[in-house]
Coordinates of C-alpha atoms and ligand atoms in Angstrom, one line a residue:
M381 CA 17.5 -3.2 36.2
D382 CA 20.7 -1.2 36.9
M383 CA 21.7 0.2 33.6
S384 CA 24.9 2.1 33.3
R385 CA 24.9 5.0 30.8
G386 CA 28.4 6.4 31.2
Q387 CA 29.6 5.6 27.6
D388 CA 26.5 7.3 26.2
A389 CA 27.0 10.4 28.3
A390 CA 30.6 10.6 27.3
L391 CA 29.7 10.2 23.6
R392 CA 27.0 12.9 23.9
A393 CA 29.5 15.3 25.4
R394 CA 32.0 14.6 22.5
A395 CA 29.1 14.8 20.0
L396 CA 28.1 18.3 21.2
K397 CA 31.5 19.6 20.1
V398 CA 31.5 18.1 16.6
I399 CA 27.8 17.6 15.7
P400 CA 25.3 20.5 15.9
N401 CA 23.2 19.9 19.0
G402 CA 24.9 16.5 19.3
M403 CA 22.4 14.9 17.0
Y404 CA 19.6 16.1 14.6
G405 CA 16.3 15.0 13.2
H406 CA 13.8 12.7 15.0
E407 CA 16.6 10.3 16.0
S408 CA 17.8 13.0 18.4
V409 CA 16.8 11.8 21.9
R410 CA 16.5 15.4 23.1
M411 CA 12.8 14.9 22.6
L412 CA 12.7 11.6 24.5
P413 CA 12.9 11.0 28.3
D414 CA 16.4 11.8 29.7
S415 CA 17.3 8.2 30.3
F416 CA 17.0 7.2 26.6
P417 CA 20.4 6.3 25.0
Q418 CA 21.5 8.3 22.0
F419 CA 24.0 5.8 20.6
F420 CA 23.7 2.1 19.7
S421 CA 26.5 -0.3 19.2
K422 CA 24.9 -3.4 17.7
A423 CA 21.7 -5.2 17.0
E424 CA 20.4 -8.7 16.3
G425 CA 16.9 -9.9 15.5
A426 CA 14.4 -7.9 17.6
Y427 CA 17.1 -6.5 20.0
I428 CA 19.4 -3.5 20.1
W429 CA 22.4 -2.8 22.4
D430 CA 23.3 0.8 23.4
A431 CA 26.8 2.1 23.6
D432 CA 27.0 0.9 27.3
G433 CA 26.0 -2.6 26.3
N434 CA 22.5 -2.4 27.7
R435 CA 20.1 -4.6 25.7
Y436 CA 16.6 -3.6 24.7
L437 CA 13.7 -5.3 22.8
D438 CA 13.3 -2.7 20.1
Y439 CA 9.7 -1.6 19.2
M440 CA 11.1 1.2 16.9
C441 CA 12.8 -1.2 14.4
A442 CA 15.1 1.7 13.3
Y443 CA 11.9 3.8 12.7
G444 CA 10.8 1.2 10.3
P445 CA 13.6 -0.4 8.2
S446 CA 13.9 -3.6 10.3
L447 CA 11.1 -5.8 9.0
F448 CA 12.4 -9.3 9.6
G449 CA 14.7 -8.2 12.4
Y450 CA 18.2 -6.8 12.4
R451 CA 20.9 -8.7 10.5
D452 CA 18.5 -11.1 9.0
A453 CA 20.8 -14.0 7.8
R454 CA 19.0 -14.5 4.5
V455 CA 19.0 -10.8 3.5
D456 CA 22.5 -10.2 4.7
A457 CA 23.8 -13.3 2.8
A458 CA 22.4 -11.9 -0.4
A459 CA 23.9 -8.5 0.3
Q460 CA 27.3 -9.9 1.1
A461 CA 27.4 -12.0 -2.0
Q462 CA 26.8 -8.9 -4.1
A463 CA 29.3 -6.9 -1.9
A464 CA 32.0 -9.4 -3.0
L465 CA 31.3 -8.4 -6.6
G466 CA 30.9 -4.7 -6.2
D467 CA 28.5 -2.1 -4.9
T468 CA 28.7 1.5 -6.1
L469 CA 29.8 1.3 -9.7
T470 CA 30.0 3.6 -12.8
G471 CA 26.4 2.5 -13.6
P472 CA 23.8 0.1 -12.2
S473 CA 24.2 -3.6 -12.0
P474 CA 21.8 -6.0 -13.7
L475 CA 20.0 -6.3 -10.4
M476 CA 18.3 -2.9 -11.0
V477 CA 16.2 -4.4 -13.8
E478 CA 15.3 -7.5 -11.7
L479 CA 14.3 -5.3 -8.8
A480 CA 12.2 -3.1 -10.9
E481 CA 10.5 -6.1 -12.5
T482 CA 9.9 -7.6 -9.0
L483 CA 8.2 -4.4 -7.7
V484 CA 6.2 -3.9 -10.8
D485 CA 4.9 -7.5 -10.3
M486 CA 4.1 -7.0 -6.6
V487 CA 2.6 -3.6 -6.6
D488 CA -0.7 -3.5 -8.5
H489 CA -0.6 0.1 -9.9
A490 CA 3.1 0.0 -10.8
D491 CA 4.3 -0.1 -14.4
W492 CA 7.8 1.2 -13.7
A493 CA 10.2 1.9 -10.8
M494 CA 13.0 4.4 -10.1
F495 CA 15.4 3.9 -7.2
C496 CA 16.9 6.3 -4.7
K497 CA 18.2 6.3 -1.1
N498 CA 15.8 7.8 1.3
G499 CA 12.0 8.2 1.6
T500 CA 12.4 12.0 1.1
D501 CA 14.1 11.3 -2.3
A502 CA 11.1 9.2 -3.4
T503 CA 8.4 11.7 -2.2
T504 CA 10.2 14.6 -3.7
M505 CA 10.6 12.8 -7.0
A506 CA 6.9 12.0 -6.8
M507 CA 6.1 15.7 -6.5
S508 CA 8.4 16.7 -9.4
S509 CA 7.1 13.9 -11.6
A510 CA 3.5 14.9 -11.0
R511 CA 4.3 18.5 -11.8
A512 CA 6.2 17.5 -14.9
Q513 CA 3.4 15.2 -16.1
T514 CA 0.6 17.7 -15.5
G515 CA 2.4 21.0 -16.2
K516 CA 0.6 22.2 -13.0
R517 CA 1.9 23.5 -9.7
I518 CA -0.3 22.8 -6.7
V519 CA 0.3 19.8 -4.4
L520 CA -2.1 18.9 -1.7
V521 CA -0.9 17.1 1.4
A522 CA -2.8 16.1 4.5
K523 CA -2.3 18.6 7.4
G524 CA 0.3 17.1 9.9
A525 CA 1.4 14.3 7.6
Y526 CA 5.1 13.7 7.3
H527 CA 6.6 13.2 3.8
G528 CA 10.2 13.9 4.5
A529 CA 12.9 16.5 5.4
A530 CA 13.2 18.5 2.1
P531 CA 12.4 22.2 2.1
W532 CA 8.9 21.6 0.5
C533 CA 7.8 19.2 3.2
T534 CA 9.9 19.5 6.4
P535 CA 7.8 20.0 9.5
I536 CA 10.4 22.4 11.0
P537 CA 10.7 25.4 8.7
A538 CA 14.1 26.7 9.9
G539 CA 16.3 27.3 6.9
T540 CA 13.5 27.2 4.4
V541 CA 11.7 30.1 2.8
A542 CA 7.9 30.5 2.2
E543 CA 8.5 30.1 -1.5
D544 CA 9.8 26.5 -1.0
R545 CA 6.2 25.5 -0.3
A546 CA 4.4 28.2 -2.2
H547 CA 2.3 25.7 -4.0
V548 CA 2.0 23.1 -1.3
R549 CA -1.4 23.3 0.4
T550 CA -3.2 21.2 3.0
Y551 CA -6.5 19.3 3.5
A552 CA -7.6 17.2 6.5
Y553 CA -7.0 13.5 6.2
N554 CA -10.2 11.4 5.9
D555 CA -12.2 14.6 5.4
V556 CA -13.9 14.4 2.0
A557 CA -15.4 18.0 2.2
S558 CA -12.0 19.4 3.1
L559 CA -10.3 17.6 0.2
E560 CA -13.0 18.7 -2.2
A561 CA -12.6 22.3 -1.0
A562 CA -8.8 22.2 -1.4
V563 CA -9.2 20.7 -4.9
S564 CA -11.7 23.4 -5.9
D565 CA -9.4 26.2 -4.6
A566 CA -6.6 24.8 -6.7
G567 CA -8.7 25.5 -9.8
D568 CA -6.9 24.3 -12.9
D569 CA -3.5 24.2 -11.3
L570 CA -3.6 20.9 -9.3
A571 CA -0.6 18.6 -9.9
A572 CA -1.0 16.0 -7.1
I573 CA -2.9 14.8 -4.0
F574 CA -0.6 13.1 -1.5
A575 CA -1.9 10.6 1.1
S576 CA -0.4 8.2 3.5
P577 CA -1.9 4.7 3.6
F578 CA -3.3 5.5 7.0
R579 CA -3.0 8.5 9.2
H580 CA 0.2 7.9 11.1
D581 CA 1.1 11.4 12.3
A582 CA 3.1 11.9 15.5
F583 CA 1.5 12.9 18.7
I584 CA -2.0 11.9 17.8
D585 CA -4.2 8.8 17.6
Q586 CA -3.7 7.0 14.3
E587 CA -6.7 6.6 11.9
A588 CA -7.5 4.0 9.2
P589 CA -8.3 5.5 5.8
E590 CA -12.1 6.0 5.2
P591 CA -12.9 4.2 1.9
A592 CA -15.0 7.2 0.8
Y593 CA -11.9 9.5 1.3
A594 CA -9.6 7.3 -0.7
S595 CA -12.0 6.8 -3.5
R596 CA -12.9 10.5 -3.7
A597 CA -9.2 11.3 -3.9
R598 CA -9.0 9.0 -6.9
E599 CA -12.1 10.5 -8.5
L600 CA -10.9 14.1 -8.0
C601 CA -7.5 13.2 -9.6
D602 CA -9.3 11.6 -12.5
K603 CA -11.5 14.6 -12.9
T604 CA -8.7 17.2 -12.8
G605 CA -5.9 15.2 -14.4
A606 CA -3.9 15.4 -11.1
M607 CA -1.7 12.5 -9.9
L608 CA -2.7 10.6 -6.8
V609 CA 0.4 9.8 -4.7
V610 CA 0.4 7.3 -1.8
D611 CA 3.4 7.7 0.5
E612 CA 4.2 4.1 1.4
V613 CA 7.5 5.0 3.0
R614 CA 6.5 4.1 6.5
A615 CA 3.7 1.6 6.1
G616 CA 4.6 -0.2 2.8
F617 CA 4.9 -4.0 3.2
R618 CA 3.7 -3.7 6.8
L619 CA 0.0 -3.6 5.9
A620 CA 0.0 -5.7 2.7
R621 CA 2.4 -7.5 0.3
G622 CA 1.8 -4.7 -2.3
S623 CA 0.0 -1.4 -2.5
S624 CA -1.7 -0.6 0.8
W625 CA -4.8 0.9 -0.8
S626 CA -5.5 -2.1 -3.1
E627 CA -7.8 -3.5 -0.5
L628 CA -9.9 -0.3 -0.8
G629 CA -10.0 -0.7 -4.5
V630 CA -8.0 2.5 -5.0
Q631 CA -4.9 2.6 -7.2
P632 CA -2.6 5.7 -7.1
D633 CA -0.6 7.0 -10.1
L634 CA 2.6 7.2 -8.0
S635 CA 3.8 5.6 -4.7
A636 CA 6.9 6.3 -2.7
W637 CA 8.6 3.4 -0.9
G638 CA 11.6 3.3 1.5
K639 CA 12.5 2.1 4.9
C640 CA 11.9 -1.7 5.1
F641 CA 11.9 -3.2 1.6
A642 CA 15.6 -4.1 1.8
N643 CA 15.3 -4.9 5.5
G644 CA 17.5 -2.1 6.6
H645 CA 19.8 -1.8 3.6
P646 CA 19.7 1.8 2.2
I647 CA 17.3 2.0 -0.8
S648 CA 14.0 3.7 -1.6
A649 CA 11.9 3.7 -4.7
L650 CA 9.3 5.7 -6.7
L651 CA 6.8 3.4 -8.4
G652 CA 4.5 4.7 -11.0
S653 CA 1.8 3.9 -13.5
D654 CA 1.9 4.6 -17.2
S655 CA -0.2 7.7 -16.4
C656 CA 3.0 9.3 -15.0
R657 CA 5.7 7.6 -17.0
E658 CA 6.5 10.5 -19.2
G659 CA 6.6 13.0 -16.4
A660 CA 8.9 10.8 -14.3
G661 CA 11.1 10.2 -17.4
S662 CA 11.5 13.9 -17.9
I663 CA 12.8 15.0 -14.4
Y664 CA 16.5 15.0 -13.6
A665 CA 16.9 12.4 -10.9
T666 CA 20.2 10.9 -9.6
G667 CA 22.5 10.5 -6.7
S668 CA 26.0 9.1 -6.3
F669 CA 24.7 6.1 -4.3
W670 CA 21.3 5.6 -5.7
L671 CA 22.2 2.7 -8.0
S672 CA 24.4 0.8 -5.5
A673 CA 24.0 -2.9 -6.1
V674 CA 24.3 -4.3 -2.5
P675 CA 21.0 -2.7 -1.3
M676 CA 19.3 -3.9 -4.5
A677 CA 20.4 -7.5 -3.8
A678 CA 19.1 -7.1 -0.2
A679 CA 15.8 -5.8 -1.6
I680 CA 15.3 -8.7 -4.0
E681 CA 15.8 -11.2 -1.2
T682 CA 13.6 -9.2 1.2
L683 CA 10.8 -9.1 -1.3
R684 CA 11.2 -12.8 -1.9
I685 CA 10.6 -13.4 1.8
V686 CA 7.7 -10.9 1.8
R687 CA 6.1 -13.1 -0.9
E688 CA 6.9 -16.5 0.5
S689 CA 6.7 -16.2 4.3
D690 CA 4.0 -15.5 6.8
Y691 CA 6.0 -12.5 8.3
L692 CA 2.9 -10.3 8.1
E693 CA 0.4 -12.6 9.7
H694 CA 3.0 -13.3 12.4
M695 CA 3.4 -9.6 13.2
V696 CA -0.3 -9.1 13.2
R697 CA -0.9 -12.0 15.6
L698 CA 1.9 -10.8 18.0
G699 CA 0.6 -7.2 17.7
G700 CA -2.9 -8.4 18.7
R701 CA -1.5 -10.1 21.8
L702 CA 0.5 -7.0 22.7
R703 CA -2.5 -4.7 22.3
S704 CA -4.9 -6.7 24.5
G705 CA -2.2 -7.6 27.0
L706 CA -1.2 -4.0 27.5
D707 CA -4.8 -2.9 27.8
A708 CA -5.3 -5.4 30.6
A709 CA -2.1 -4.5 32.4
A710 CA -2.8 -0.8 32.2
K711 CA -6.3 -1.2 33.6
K712 CA -5.0 -3.3 36.5
H713 CA -3.0 -0.3 37.6
G714 CA -5.6 2.4 37.0
F715 CA -4.4 3.6 33.5
T716 CA -6.3 3.8 30.3
L717 CA -4.3 3.5 27.1
R718 CA -5.1 4.9 23.7
Q719 CA -3.8 2.2 21.4
T720 CA -4.4 3.1 17.8
G721 CA -3.1 2.2 14.3
P722 CA -2.6 -1.3 12.9
V723 CA -1.5 -3.7 15.7
Q724 CA 1.8 -4.3 13.8
M725 CA 2.4 -0.5 13.8
P726 CA 1.1 0.5 17.2
Q727 CA 0.7 4.0 18.5
I728 CA 0.5 3.8 22.3
M729 CA -0.5 6.9 24.3
F730 CA -2.4 7.5 27.6
A731 CA -5.9 8.9 28.1
D732 CA -6.0 12.2 29.9
D733 CA -2.3 12.9 29.2
P734 CA -2.3 16.1 27.1
D735 CA 1.3 17.0 27.8
F736 CA 2.5 13.4 27.6
R737 CA 3.9 13.3 31.1
V738 CA 2.4 9.9 31.8
G739 CA 3.5 8.5 28.5
Y740 CA 7.1 9.7 29.1
G741 CA 7.1 8.2 32.5
W742 CA 5.9 4.9 31.2
A743 CA 8.5 4.9 28.4
E744 CA 11.2 5.5 31.0
E745 CA 10.0 2.7 33.2
M746 CA 9.8 0.3 30.2
L747 CA 13.3 1.3 29.1
E748 CA 14.6 0.5 32.6
R749 CA 13.1 -3.0 32.1
G750 CA 14.8 -3.5 28.8
I751 CA 11.9 -2.6 26.5
Y752 CA 12.4 0.3 24.1
V753 CA 9.0 2.0 23.4
H754 CA 8.2 5.5 22.1
P755 CA 5.8 7.9 23.8
W756 CA 4.5 9.8 20.8
H757 CA 5.6 8.1 17.5
N758 CA 4.0 5.0 16.1
M759 CA 6.1 1.9 16.7
F760 CA 6.9 -1.1 14.6
L761 CA 6.9 -4.9 15.2
C762 CA 9.3 -7.0 13.3
A763 CA 9.0 -10.6 12.2
A764 CA 11.9 -11.7 14.5
M765 CA 9.8 -11.0 17.5
T766 CA 8.4 -14.1 19.3
D767 CA 5.7 -15.0 21.7
A768 CA 8.4 -15.0 24.4
D769 CA 9.2 -11.3 23.5
I770 CA 5.5 -10.4 23.9
D771 CA 5.5 -12.2 27.3
L772 CA 8.6 -10.3 28.3
T773 CA 7.0 -7.0 27.2
L774 CA 3.8 -7.7 29.1
N775 CA 5.6 -8.7 32.3
A776 CA 7.7 -5.5 32.1
A777 CA 4.6 -3.5 31.4
D778 CA 2.9 -4.8 34.5
D779 CA 5.9 -3.7 36.6
A780 CA 6.2 -0.4 34.7
F781 CA 2.6 0.5 35.3
A782 CA 3.0 -0.3 39.0
A783 CA 6.1 1.9 39.3
L784 CA 4.4 4.6 37.3
A785 CA 1.3 4.6 39.5
A786 CA 3.6 5.1 42.5
R787 CA 5.3 8.2 40.8
R788 CA 2.1 9.6 39.3
G789 CA 2.1 12.8 41.4
D790 CA 5.7 13.6 40.5
L791 CA 5.5 13.3 36.8
A792 CA 6.4 16.5 34.8
P793 CA 6.1 17.4 31.1
H794 CA 9.2 17.3 29.0
P795 CA 10.1 20.9 27.9
I796 CA 11.4 20.2 24.4
L797 CA 8.5 18.0 23.6
V798 CA 6.0 20.6 24.6
A799 CA 7.7 23.2 22.4
L800 CA 7.9 20.8 19.5
A801 CA 4.3 19.7 19.8
A802 CA 3.3 23.4 19.8
A803 CA 5.4 24.1 16.7
T804 CA 4.1 21.2 14.6
A805 CA 0.4 21.3 15.8
G806 CA -2.3 23.4 14.2
Ligands
PMP1371 N1 7.3 9.6 4.2 C1 6.9 9.0 5.4 C2 5.5 8.5 5.6 C3 7.9 8.7 6.4 O1 7.5 8.1 7.5 C4 9.2 9.1 6.2 C5 10.3 8.9 7.2 N2 9.8 8.8 8.5 C6 9.5 9.8 5.0 C7 8.6 10.0 4.0 C8 10.9 10.2 4.7 O2 11.8 9.2 4.7 P1 13.3 9.3 4.9 O3 13.5 9.7 6.4 O4 13.9 8.0 4.6 O5 13.8 10.4 4.0

């Protein structure tokens, strides 16, 4: 496919003058193959268009927020109806109470809800609430897990000081002995244990939670009085229609939600049990846009569709087709994939590709064929995807693997990625 990228290049040149580095955070394509566009002009269903008008089937779904597809007509109608009445007001709209009731009904452990904007707001409030509830300081997080961009949890320490994370310590995900040792080291100062629903760290194979790890985390919290926090920001409502750990029989005290529960409208939430109601009620929590009514209307409609449709089973079925089809196509061309994580949130990397040069080459070849895949971050399916989209992907993959096999000897590692992987590993 001949894709022009002139507009994107011009925008990047302008951006470099008025935005530090032209872009920041993981949405900066400096860490992706050179051909990846930085700017997108529109989206519809499972597709995005870059600033040059090139169209891609989008396996990133805005890094998670697009659950039913972009501009879902049902969700956007609910949002627009509220927009005609008002959005950011002097206080919350009645929708806040309805949304809190809805989430408390849907999420087993939740007795209450507080709303904010980004996942980082919710995880940071979880940390503060746990400390306020327990009167203790130490917070345990799994090594390599992402919980947001605030000073206590950012993976890139520039601009922070050691004191910002003085009481944040790590354990190894799924490793009961390491968790027990970290809890024991914390003595009588443990405020919280954080866990993601599954191990979805960048650059590595994803791991399902071991039942013994999840239940031991609960037991250790019960024993010490610490709060168990599940960070559902990325995986929430993509694994289950409520708490992701309910199927393991483990209920947290707090859970942080964001990304997809308003199908792309900006809202996040901290949900909690009565065990942490007092602590959460005592912290100072607010933001100018946290109580805006439009995203709440979108969330209520999104959650109705979550309850009433087969969106999840549909994504799982398509994800299963994608995984087995990609395995077969890769094999045909002499590649072995490492496909991990739930099929609806796939991580796709290559065997024997320590510096990701093969993965980058493949992502580039897929992009040229109109499929946006990521070489080192988990991806997302959305319910707007169809069997025809999977067919399109598998056909493109067949071509992309063939082209990659032809270029294999010329592939080189991406310099910024190598530096970033070194900085965040270990
Ligand atoms: N927790 C997890 C597990 C996440 O994936 C993210 C975002 N990628 C966050 C927290 C932070 O969310 P946000 O970027 O909306 O602040």
